[in-house]
């Protein structure tokens, strides 16, 4: 079966991910007449850290790994962004993801900047002790390039609370015992026992839902009784699906790295999440039938939530999509050309920097809780998240109307205007 990875290399849109992110940025910069000096500053990341580090494998051999930490901008606060473990991680990908993080923090009004990191590896090929040693050695190699007041990683594809706790623990050992607790906030997305926030695991899916709820109401679209399909059934996809289902929508099809499944009667999102946890993917799920990738994209449903990797919607498969909404759970899932074609066909694309910003928002809540040694109730986390997602979604809808632009450019225009204002106040040193 053709995988997303095959599709990525076949796609006709041959830009690398950073070129794609830069093209989106330039388009929005032109719309708001962004000051050329601010545009120049934001066009490249401030720091690009590449580390090659050795790790002992279970069989005693030593293997080299390459890791990245790209710090795009910290005008509004510490660099912030996930760490990805995936075989396709490269400099261009991490640079794009870091830039998107800057836009996301600014859009949400979070006092943080943008960064991203990753290690080029397939985590499924390593044992847990090997992954632990890789994560710890990567953290050690990054050294003081991260820190709770400087650059704060979080989970992304292929990483989760387990890896965040390993990073936190390794980072802490670099400090005197009396200072260690103050460094707990070096990462977010930790386990609850280690200072993680309630609601962080579901935050991106939950935030996507809160955003879509406001957008749907604005359009007069009813979520209860609607249908949807999801690509990627990891953290973002599975939580978005469960929350959509709990709100009365029906999940019709799912695609992940193991295959695609569908059921016209609906797939129970909670039951599938338990199956994926036990089996590592959707393949073989007994209460749905296996389908091809084109059949998956052609699913007749109201909403499509891409929540796997970037550029999964390209001009090859865009033509199959008939959904009314594409709500981007993943970062950069839609190529530029595919997006223009979707928009031309009247399909609304709710952009990643808005739709998936619930993750960074609750990461920010976690960082605040660590700073002041508080533990917030889940209800408080959800309420604050809902308030911020709803407010930002409304602002983006207003911006789209005011500037008469497509949704992504509306969201980007707002984010860039805020960063521009901050840059202008501070000026450039010296
Ligand atoms: P994850 O590792 O939990 O899940 C990734 C999913 O993508 C898995 O279901 C996997 O099977 C699927 N996938 C991987 N390779 C694939 C392939 N070749 N074909 C089809 N499916 C494939 O990752 P996640 O944290 O859920 O992240 C998913 C997306 O959401 C990424 O773009 C990430 O950057 C973005 N995102 C994540 C967060 C977060 O809080 N975790 C926040 C914002 C955005």
Short mmCIF file of C-alpha atoms and ligand atoms in Angstrom, two decimals:
data_model
loop_
_atom_site.label_atom_id
_atom_site.label_comp_id
_atom_site.label_asym_id
_atom_site.label_seq_id
_atom_site.Cartn_x
_atom_site.Cartn_y
_atom_site.Cartn_z
CA UNK A 1 0.00 0.00 0.00
CA UNK A 2 1.23 3.47 -0.83
CA UNK A 3 2.23 5.40 2.28
CA UNK A 4 2.29 9.10 2.97
CA UNK A 5 6.07 8.96 2.69
CA UNK A 6 5.81 7.59 -0.88
CA UNK A 7 3.33 10.32 -1.69
CA UNK A 8 5.67 12.96 -0.27
CA UNK A 9 8.48 12.01 -2.61
CA UNK A 10 6.16 11.68 -5.60
CA UNK A 11 4.42 15.00 -5.17
CA UNK A 12 4.56 17.47 -7.99
CA UNK A 13 4.99 20.37 -5.61
CA UNK A 14 8.75 19.95 -5.20
CA UNK A 15 9.49 22.73 -2.73
CA UNK A 16 11.17 21.73 0.48
CA UNK A 17 9.20 22.51 3.63
CA UNK A 18 11.11 25.66 4.48
CA UNK A 19 10.51 27.04 0.98
CA UNK A 20 6.83 26.29 1.44
CA UNK A 21 6.72 28.05 4.83
CA UNK A 22 8.68 31.00 3.39
CA UNK A 23 6.22 31.36 0.50
CA UNK A 24 3.29 31.51 2.95
CA UNK A 25 5.20 34.07 5.03
CA UNK A 26 6.02 36.29 2.04
CA UNK A 27 2.43 36.25 0.84
CA UNK A 28 1.13 37.45 4.22
CA UNK A 29 4.00 39.94 4.58
CA UNK A 30 2.91 41.54 1.30
CA UNK A 31 -0.72 41.72 2.46
CA UNK A 32 0.15 43.68 5.62
CA UNK A 33 3.03 45.63 4.05
CA UNK A 34 5.40 44.21 6.63
CA UNK A 35 8.39 46.46 7.29
CA UNK A 36 11.19 45.06 5.03
CA UNK A 37 13.70 45.05 7.89
CA UNK A 38 11.34 43.00 10.09
CA UNK A 39 10.68 40.73 7.11
CA UNK A 40 14.43 40.19 6.72
CA UNK A 41 14.80 39.35 10.42
CA UNK A 42 11.93 36.85 10.34
CA UNK A 43 12.94 35.18 7.06
CA UNK A 44 15.66 33.08 8.69
CA UNK A 45 15.92 31.48 12.13
CA UNK A 46 18.08 33.22 14.71
CA UNK A 47 20.02 30.04 15.59
CA UNK A 48 20.47 26.70 13.82
CA UNK A 49 21.97 24.09 16.12
CA UNK A 50 22.97 20.76 14.57
CA UNK A 51 24.50 18.09 16.79
CA UNK A 52 25.99 14.70 15.87
CA UNK A 53 26.17 12.45 18.89
CA UNK A 54 27.08 8.81 19.66
CA UNK A 55 24.84 6.30 21.44
CA UNK A 56 25.56 2.73 22.57
CA UNK A 57 23.04 0.28 21.12
CA UNK A 58 21.74 -2.76 23.03
CA UNK A 59 24.17 -5.04 21.14
CA UNK A 60 27.18 -2.98 22.29
CA UNK A 61 27.83 -1.20 18.97
CA UNK A 62 27.99 2.60 18.82
CA UNK A 63 25.81 4.51 16.41
CA UNK A 64 25.91 8.18 15.44
CA UNK A 65 22.72 10.26 15.33
CA UNK A 66 22.00 13.73 13.99
CA UNK A 67 19.79 16.10 15.97
CA UNK A 68 18.55 19.62 15.34
CA UNK A 69 17.31 22.53 17.38
CA UNK A 70 16.26 25.53 15.35
CA UNK A 71 15.48 28.72 17.26
CA UNK A 72 13.52 30.96 14.97
CA UNK A 73 12.56 33.97 17.05
CA UNK A 74 12.40 35.02 20.73
CA UNK A 75 11.17 38.59 20.49
CA UNK A 76 8.08 37.83 22.58
CA UNK A 77 9.60 35.33 25.03
CA UNK A 78 11.62 32.10 25.22
CA UNK A 79 11.89 29.91 22.15
CA UNK A 80 9.17 27.24 22.21
CA UNK A 81 8.46 24.17 20.11
CA UNK A 82 8.38 20.41 19.89
CA UNK A 83 10.99 17.74 19.35
CA UNK A 84 10.30 15.21 16.64
CA UNK A 85 11.70 11.70 16.24
CA UNK A 86 11.16 10.67 12.62
CA UNK A 87 13.27 9.34 9.77
CA UNK A 88 12.42 12.30 7.50
CA UNK A 89 13.67 14.99 9.94
CA UNK A 90 16.09 17.34 8.14
CA UNK A 91 17.21 20.95 8.40
CA UNK A 92 14.59 22.37 6.01
CA UNK A 93 11.76 20.58 7.82
CA UNK A 94 12.81 21.75 11.28
CA UNK A 95 13.39 25.32 10.05
CA UNK A 96 9.85 25.45 8.66
CA UNK A 97 8.34 23.99 11.81
CA UNK A 98 10.28 26.48 13.97
CA UNK A 99 9.00 29.42 11.91
CA UNK A 100 5.41 28.19 12.22
CA UNK A 101 5.88 28.03 16.01
CA UNK A 102 6.78 31.74 16.09
CA UNK A 103 3.60 32.58 14.18
CA UNK A 104 1.52 30.32 16.44
CA UNK A 105 2.76 31.82 19.72
CA UNK A 106 2.21 35.34 18.39
CA UNK A 107 -1.24 34.51 17.05
CA UNK A 108 -2.34 33.06 20.40
CA UNK A 109 -0.84 35.99 22.30
CA UNK A 110 1.48 33.70 24.27
CA UNK A 111 4.67 35.34 25.65
CA UNK A 112 6.90 32.91 23.81
CA UNK A 113 8.73 32.64 20.52
CA UNK A 114 9.26 29.79 18.09
CA UNK A 115 11.63 26.82 17.85
CA UNK A 116 11.61 23.19 16.77
CA UNK A 117 13.91 20.22 17.13
CA UNK A 118 14.26 16.67 16.04
CA UNK A 119 16.41 13.61 15.61
CA UNK A 120 16.54 11.76 12.30
CA UNK A 121 15.50 8.23 13.26
CA UNK A 122 12.55 5.88 13.16
CA UNK A 123 11.67 5.34 16.84
CA UNK A 124 9.98 2.04 16.02
CA UNK A 125 13.39 0.55 15.17
CA UNK A 126 14.79 1.06 18.68
CA UNK A 127 14.19 -0.54 22.06
CA UNK A 128 13.01 1.58 24.97
CA UNK A 129 16.48 1.60 26.63
CA UNK A 130 18.01 2.69 23.30
CA UNK A 131 15.47 5.50 22.92
CA UNK A 132 16.19 6.58 26.49
CA UNK A 133 19.93 6.75 25.79
CA UNK A 134 19.34 8.58 22.49
CA UNK A 135 17.08 11.15 24.17
CA UNK A 136 19.46 11.69 27.08
CA UNK A 137 22.51 12.00 24.88
CA UNK A 138 20.71 14.42 22.55
CA UNK A 139 19.74 16.53 25.58
CA UNK A 140 23.34 16.48 26.78
CA UNK A 141 24.55 17.51 23.30
CA UNK A 142 22.13 20.45 23.31
CA UNK A 143 23.41 21.47 26.76
CA UNK A 144 22.53 25.05 27.61
CA UNK A 145 21.01 25.68 24.19
CA UNK A 146 17.73 24.81 25.94
CA UNK A 147 16.48 26.06 29.32
CA UNK A 148 13.28 27.03 31.14
CA UNK A 149 13.81 30.74 30.46
CA UNK A 150 15.49 30.27 27.10
CA UNK A 151 14.18 27.45 24.91
CA UNK A 152 11.49 24.99 26.01
CA UNK A 153 10.92 21.81 23.99
CA UNK A 154 7.66 19.80 23.94
CA UNK A 155 6.40 16.57 22.34
CA UNK A 156 5.84 16.23 18.61
CA UNK A 157 5.68 13.31 16.16
CA UNK A 158 7.36 10.25 17.68
CA UNK A 159 7.84 11.76 21.15
CA UNK A 160 5.57 12.11 24.19
CA UNK A 161 5.60 12.53 27.98
CA UNK A 162 8.15 9.70 28.35
CA UNK A 163 10.77 11.51 26.24
CA UNK A 164 9.98 14.86 27.88
CA UNK A 165 10.62 13.39 31.34
CA UNK A 166 13.94 11.92 30.11
CA UNK A 167 14.93 15.35 28.78
CA UNK A 168 13.90 17.06 32.02
CA UNK A 169 15.78 14.56 34.16
CA UNK A 170 18.96 14.79 32.04
CA UNK A 171 18.85 18.57 31.98
CA UNK A 172 18.38 18.69 35.78
CA UNK A 173 21.54 16.64 36.37
CA UNK A 174 23.56 19.50 34.84
CA UNK A 175 22.61 21.70 37.84
CA UNK A 176 23.45 21.73 41.53
CA UNK A 177 20.91 19.84 43.63
CA UNK A 178 19.62 23.08 45.17
CA UNK A 179 18.80 24.55 41.73
CA UNK A 180 17.32 21.48 40.09
CA UNK A 181 13.65 21.99 40.84
CA UNK A 182 13.76 25.42 39.23
CA UNK A 183 14.68 23.76 35.92
CA UNK A 184 11.57 21.51 35.81
CA UNK A 185 10.01 23.84 33.24
CA UNK A 186 12.76 23.12 30.69
CA UNK A 187 10.21 21.01 28.81
CA UNK A 188 6.42 20.89 28.64
CA UNK A 189 4.24 17.90 27.87
CA UNK A 190 5.74 16.05 30.84
CA UNK A 191 3.86 13.34 32.72
CA UNK A 192 1.55 14.62 35.45
CA UNK A 193 3.78 13.08 38.13
CA UNK A 194 6.75 15.15 36.93
CA UNK A 195 4.98 18.51 36.73
CA UNK A 196 3.02 18.11 33.50
CA UNK A 197 -0.31 19.88 33.13
CA UNK A 198 -3.63 18.14 33.25
CA UNK A 199 -5.15 18.32 29.79
CA UNK A 200 -1.82 18.64 27.92
CA UNK A 201 -2.13 15.18 26.33
CA UNK A 202 -5.41 16.05 24.63
CA UNK A 203 -4.67 19.79 24.26
CA UNK A 204 -4.02 19.93 20.52
CA UNK A 205 -7.12 17.88 19.65
CA UNK A 206 -9.17 19.78 22.22
CA UNK A 207 -7.97 23.13 20.91
CA UNK A 208 -8.74 22.07 17.34
CA UNK A 209 -12.27 21.29 18.44
CA UNK A 210 -12.73 24.61 20.28
CA UNK A 211 -11.49 26.43 17.18
CA UNK A 212 -13.73 24.48 14.83
CA UNK A 213 -16.73 24.97 17.14
CA UNK A 214 -16.45 28.76 16.73
CA UNK A 215 -15.79 28.54 12.98
CA UNK A 216 -18.73 26.17 12.45
CA UNK A 217 -21.08 28.43 14.42
CA UNK A 218 -19.92 31.41 12.35
CA UNK A 219 -20.80 29.46 9.16
CA UNK A 220 -24.05 28.02 10.54
CA UNK A 221 -22.61 24.49 10.31
CA UNK A 222 -23.80 21.97 12.93
CA UNK A 223 -21.20 19.59 14.40
CA UNK A 224 -23.73 17.16 15.98
CA UNK A 225 -24.87 14.79 13.22
CA UNK A 226 -21.93 15.70 10.93
CA UNK A 227 -19.31 13.26 9.63
CA UNK A 228 -15.51 13.43 9.53
CA UNK A 229 -12.34 11.49 8.68
CA UNK A 230 -8.85 11.70 10.08
CA UNK A 231 -5.32 11.13 8.82
CA UNK A 232 -2.87 10.17 11.59
CA UNK A 233 -4.16 8.52 14.74
CA UNK A 234 -1.46 9.57 17.18
CA UNK A 235 -1.77 12.25 19.80
CA UNK A 236 -3.47 14.92 17.69
CA UNK A 237 -5.61 12.73 15.42
CA UNK A 238 -6.92 10.37 18.06
CA UNK A 239 -7.82 13.14 20.52
CA UNK A 240 -9.45 15.28 17.86
CA UNK A 241 -11.48 12.24 16.75
CA UNK A 242 -12.59 11.31 20.26
CA UNK A 243 -13.62 14.89 21.07
CA UNK A 244 -15.46 15.34 17.75
CA UNK A 245 -17.30 12.06 18.36
CA UNK A 246 -18.22 13.08 21.91
CA UNK A 247 -19.72 16.25 20.41
CA UNK A 248 -22.00 14.15 18.19
CA UNK A 249 -19.99 13.80 14.95
CA UNK A 250 -19.35 10.41 13.30
CA UNK A 251 -15.87 9.16 12.30
CA UNK A 252 -15.99 7.44 8.89
CA UNK A 253 -12.34 6.72 7.92
CA UNK A 254 -8.79 6.82 9.28
CA UNK A 255 -5.36 6.59 7.62
CA UNK A 256 -2.01 6.17 9.35
CA UNK A 257 1.46 4.79 8.58
CA UNK A 258 0.07 1.22 8.69
CA UNK A 259 -2.86 1.67 6.27
CA UNK A 260 -6.35 3.11 5.74
CA UNK A 261 -9.67 1.90 7.17
CA UNK A 262 -13.29 2.91 6.75
CA UNK A 263 -16.77 2.06 7.95
CA UNK A 264 -19.93 3.68 6.58
CA UNK A 265 -21.67 3.03 9.93
CA UNK A 266 -18.95 4.89 11.77
CA UNK A 267 -15.81 3.89 13.67
CA UNK A 268 -15.85 4.26 17.45
CA UNK A 269 -13.02 6.77 18.02
CA UNK A 270 -12.42 5.62 21.62
CA UNK A 271 -12.34 1.94 20.69
CA UNK A 272 -9.94 2.67 17.81
CA UNK A 273 -7.65 4.68 20.13
CA UNK A 274 -7.41 1.65 22.45
CA UNK A 275 -6.73 -0.62 19.43
CA UNK A 276 -3.96 1.67 18.09
CA UNK A 277 -2.38 1.82 21.54
CA UNK A 278 -2.27 -1.97 21.68
CA UNK A 279 -1.30 -2.66 18.04
CA UNK A 280 0.72 0.41 16.98
CA UNK A 281 -1.56 1.40 14.08
CA UNK A 282 -5.02 1.14 12.53
CA UNK A 283 -4.20 -1.80 10.27
CA UNK A 284 -6.21 -4.91 11.16
CA UNK A 285 -8.84 -3.02 13.16
CA UNK A 286 -11.64 -5.57 13.15
CA UNK A 287 -14.65 -3.25 13.08
CA UNK A 288 -13.80 -1.49 9.77
CA UNK A 289 -12.66 -2.53 6.30
CA UNK A 290 -9.29 -1.79 4.72
CA UNK A 291 -9.37 0.77 1.88
CA UNK A 292 -6.85 2.32 -0.53
CA UNK A 293 -5.30 5.77 -0.06
CA UNK A 294 -7.39 7.38 -2.88
CA UNK A 295 -10.53 5.84 -1.37
CA UNK A 296 -9.54 7.33 1.98
CA UNK A 297 -9.16 10.85 0.55
CA UNK A 298 -12.46 10.45 -1.31
CA UNK A 299 -14.39 9.70 1.90
CA UNK A 300 -17.76 11.42 1.69
CA UNK A 301 -17.76 13.37 4.93
CA UNK A 302 -18.17 16.97 6.04
CA UNK A 303 -14.81 17.46 7.73
CA UNK A 304 -11.29 16.19 7.02
CA UNK A 305 -8.71 16.44 9.81
CA UNK A 306 -5.14 15.82 8.54
CA UNK A 307 -3.13 15.02 11.69
CA UNK A 308 -0.09 13.09 10.43
CA UNK A 309 2.84 14.67 8.62
CA UNK A 310 3.33 17.71 6.42
CA UNK A 311 2.40 17.88 2.72
CA UNK A 312 0.05 14.91 2.91
CA UNK A 313 -2.51 16.86 0.85
CA UNK A 314 -0.80 17.51 -2.47
CA UNK A 315 -2.12 17.96 -6.00
CA UNK A 316 -2.21 14.17 -6.46
CA UNK A 317 -4.82 13.52 -3.79
CA UNK A 318 -6.45 16.95 -3.37
CA UNK A 319 -8.79 16.10 -6.24
CA UNK A 320 -10.39 13.29 -4.24
CA UNK A 321 -11.38 15.50 -1.31
CA UNK A 322 -15.04 16.53 -1.18
CA UNK A 323 -15.25 17.58 2.48
CA UNK A 324 -16.55 21.06 3.27
CA UNK A 325 -13.78 21.71 5.80
CA UNK A 326 -10.12 20.74 6.07
CA UNK A 327 -9.07 21.43 9.65
CA UNK A 328 -5.29 21.21 9.88
CA UNK A 329 -4.27 19.26 12.99
CA UNK A 330 -0.83 18.57 11.50
CA UNK A 331 1.70 21.29 10.72
CA UNK A 332 1.89 22.11 7.02
CA UNK A 333 -0.27 19.23 5.76
CA UNK A 334 -1.43 21.11 2.63
CA UNK A 335 0.92 22.07 -0.19
CA UNK A 336 0.51 25.57 -1.61
CA UNK A 337 -0.98 24.43 -4.88
CA UNK A 338 -3.31 21.90 -3.28
CA UNK A 339 -4.56 24.60 -0.92
CA UNK A 340 -5.37 26.95 -3.82
CA UNK A 341 -7.29 24.18 -5.55
CA UNK A 342 -9.24 23.31 -2.39
CA UNK A 343 -10.13 26.98 -1.88
CA UNK A 344 -11.16 27.33 -5.53
CA UNK A 345 -13.55 24.42 -5.01
CA UNK A 346 -15.13 26.20 -2.05
CA UNK A 347 -13.49 24.03 0.61
CA UNK A 348 -12.51 25.93 3.76
CA UNK A 349 -8.97 25.21 4.98
CA UNK A 350 -8.63 26.16 8.66
CA UNK A 351 -4.88 26.70 8.96
CA UNK A 352 -2.47 24.84 11.21
CA UNK A 353 -1.15 27.89 13.06
CA UNK A 354 -4.66 28.43 14.39
CA UNK A 355 -6.25 24.97 14.43
CA UNK A 356 -3.43 23.10 16.19
CA UNK A 357 -2.28 25.84 18.55
CA UNK A 358 -4.01 24.25 21.55
CA UNK A 359 -0.81 22.25 22.12
CA UNK A 360 1.44 25.25 22.59
CA UNK A 361 -1.27 27.02 24.59
CA UNK A 362 -1.52 24.29 27.23
CA UNK A 363 2.29 23.95 27.12
CA UNK A 364 2.35 27.60 28.11
CA UNK A 365 -0.09 26.83 30.96
CA UNK A 366 2.23 24.03 32.09
CA UNK A 367 5.23 26.38 32.06
CA UNK A 368 3.29 28.94 34.12
CA UNK A 369 2.24 26.25 36.63
CA UNK A 370 5.87 25.07 36.99
CA UNK A 371 7.07 28.63 37.51
CA UNK A 372 4.66 29.28 40.38
CA UNK A 373 4.45 25.69 41.68
CA UNK A 374 0.72 25.44 41.08
CA UNK A 375 -1.40 22.55 39.88
CA UNK A 376 -4.45 23.63 37.89
CA UNK A 377 -7.63 21.56 37.78
CA UNK A 378 -8.51 20.08 34.37
CA UNK A 379 -11.64 22.26 34.26
CA UNK A 380 -9.50 25.38 34.58
CA UNK A 381 -7.09 24.25 31.84
CA UNK A 382 -9.98 23.47 29.48
CA UNK A 383 -11.78 26.71 30.29
CA UNK A 384 -8.67 28.86 29.66
CA UNK A 385 -7.89 26.92 26.49
CA UNK A 386 -11.44 27.33 25.22
CA UNK A 387 -11.37 31.05 25.95
CA UNK A 388 -8.07 31.58 24.12
CA UNK A 389 -8.98 29.37 21.13
CA UNK A 390 -12.40 31.00 20.76
CA UNK A 391 -11.05 34.53 21.06
CA UNK A 392 -8.26 33.91 18.53
CA UNK A 393 -10.58 32.14 16.08
CA UNK A 394 -12.94 35.11 16.22
CA UNK A 395 -10.05 37.51 15.60
CA UNK A 396 -8.92 35.45 12.61
CA UNK A 397 -12.45 35.39 11.18
CA UNK A 398 -12.61 39.19 11.54
CA UNK A 399 -9.19 39.59 9.90
CA UNK A 400 -10.24 37.42 6.94
CA UNK A 401 -13.31 39.58 6.45
CA UNK A 402 -11.46 42.86 6.92
CA UNK A 403 -8.62 42.04 4.52
CA UNK A 404 -10.65 39.83 2.17
CA UNK A 405 -8.01 37.09 2.29
CA UNK A 406 -7.96 33.31 2.59
CA UNK A 407 -7.93 31.83 6.14
CA UNK A 408 -4.19 31.08 6.31
CA UNK A 409 -3.26 34.58 5.23
CA UNK A 410 -5.74 36.04 7.72
CA UNK A 411 -4.15 34.08 10.58
CA UNK A 412 -0.62 34.88 9.42
CA UNK A 413 -1.39 38.58 8.97
CA UNK A 414 -2.54 38.85 12.57
CA UNK A 415 0.52 36.97 13.86
CA UNK A 416 2.98 39.01 11.78
CA UNK A 417 1.39 42.34 12.73
CA UNK A 418 1.90 41.50 16.41
CA UNK A 419 5.53 40.50 15.95
CA UNK A 420 6.19 43.57 13.83
CA UNK A 421 4.77 45.85 16.55
CA UNK A 422 7.00 44.18 19.19
CA UNK A 423 10.08 44.44 16.95
CA UNK A 424 9.46 48.10 16.30
CA UNK A 425 9.19 48.90 20.01
CA UNK A 426 12.47 47.16 20.77
CA UNK A 427 14.47 48.01 17.68
CA UNK A 428 17.60 46.12 16.61
CA UNK A 429 20.68 45.98 18.88
CA UNK A 430 23.02 47.90 18.92
P1 LIG B 1 2.20 11.19 16.77
O1 LIG B 1 3.56 10.64 16.64
O2 LIG B 1 1.47 11.01 18.06
O3 LIG B 1 1.28 10.63 15.60
C1 LIG B 1 1.66 10.74 14.27
C2 LIG B 1 0.63 10.01 13.43
O4 LIG B 1 1.01 10.19 12.06
C3 LIG B 1 0.57 8.51 13.70
O5 LIG B 1 -0.76 8.07 13.70
C4 LIG B 1 1.28 7.94 12.49
O6 LIG B 1 0.83 6.65 12.14
C5 LIG B 1 0.94 8.94 11.42
N1 LIG B 1 1.91 8.85 10.34
C6 LIG B 1 3.28 8.89 10.44
N2 LIG B 1 3.83 8.63 9.26
C7 LIG B 1 2.81 8.43 8.40
C8 LIG B 1 2.74 8.09 7.04
N3 LIG B 1 3.86 7.93 6.31
N4 LIG B 1 1.51 7.94 6.48
C9 LIG B 1 0.36 8.11 7.20
N5 LIG B 1 0.38 8.44 8.51
C10 LIG B 1 1.59 8.58 9.08
O7 LIG B 1 2.32 12.75 16.39
P2 LIG B 1 1.39 13.95 16.81
O8 LIG B 1 1.97 14.58 18.01
O9 LIG B 1 -0.03 13.51 16.82
O10 LIG B 1 1.63 14.95 15.60
C11 LIG B 1 0.89 14.89 14.38
C12 LIG B 1 0.97 16.23 13.66
O11 LIG B 1 0.46 17.25 14.51
C13 LIG B 1 2.39 16.70 13.30
O12 LIG B 1 2.34 17.48 12.13
C14 LIG B 1 2.76 17.60 14.48
O13 LIG B 1 3.78 18.51 14.16
C15 LIG B 1 1.42 18.27 14.70
N6 LIG B 1 1.25 18.86 16.02
C16 LIG B 1 1.40 18.15 17.15
C17 LIG B 1 1.18 18.75 18.38
C18 LIG B 1 1.24 17.99 19.67
O14 LIG B 1 0.91 18.58 20.71
N7 LIG B 1 1.62 16.72 19.70
C19 LIG B 1 0.84 20.11 18.44
C20 LIG B 1 0.68 20.82 17.25
C21 LIG B 1 0.88 20.19 16.04
#
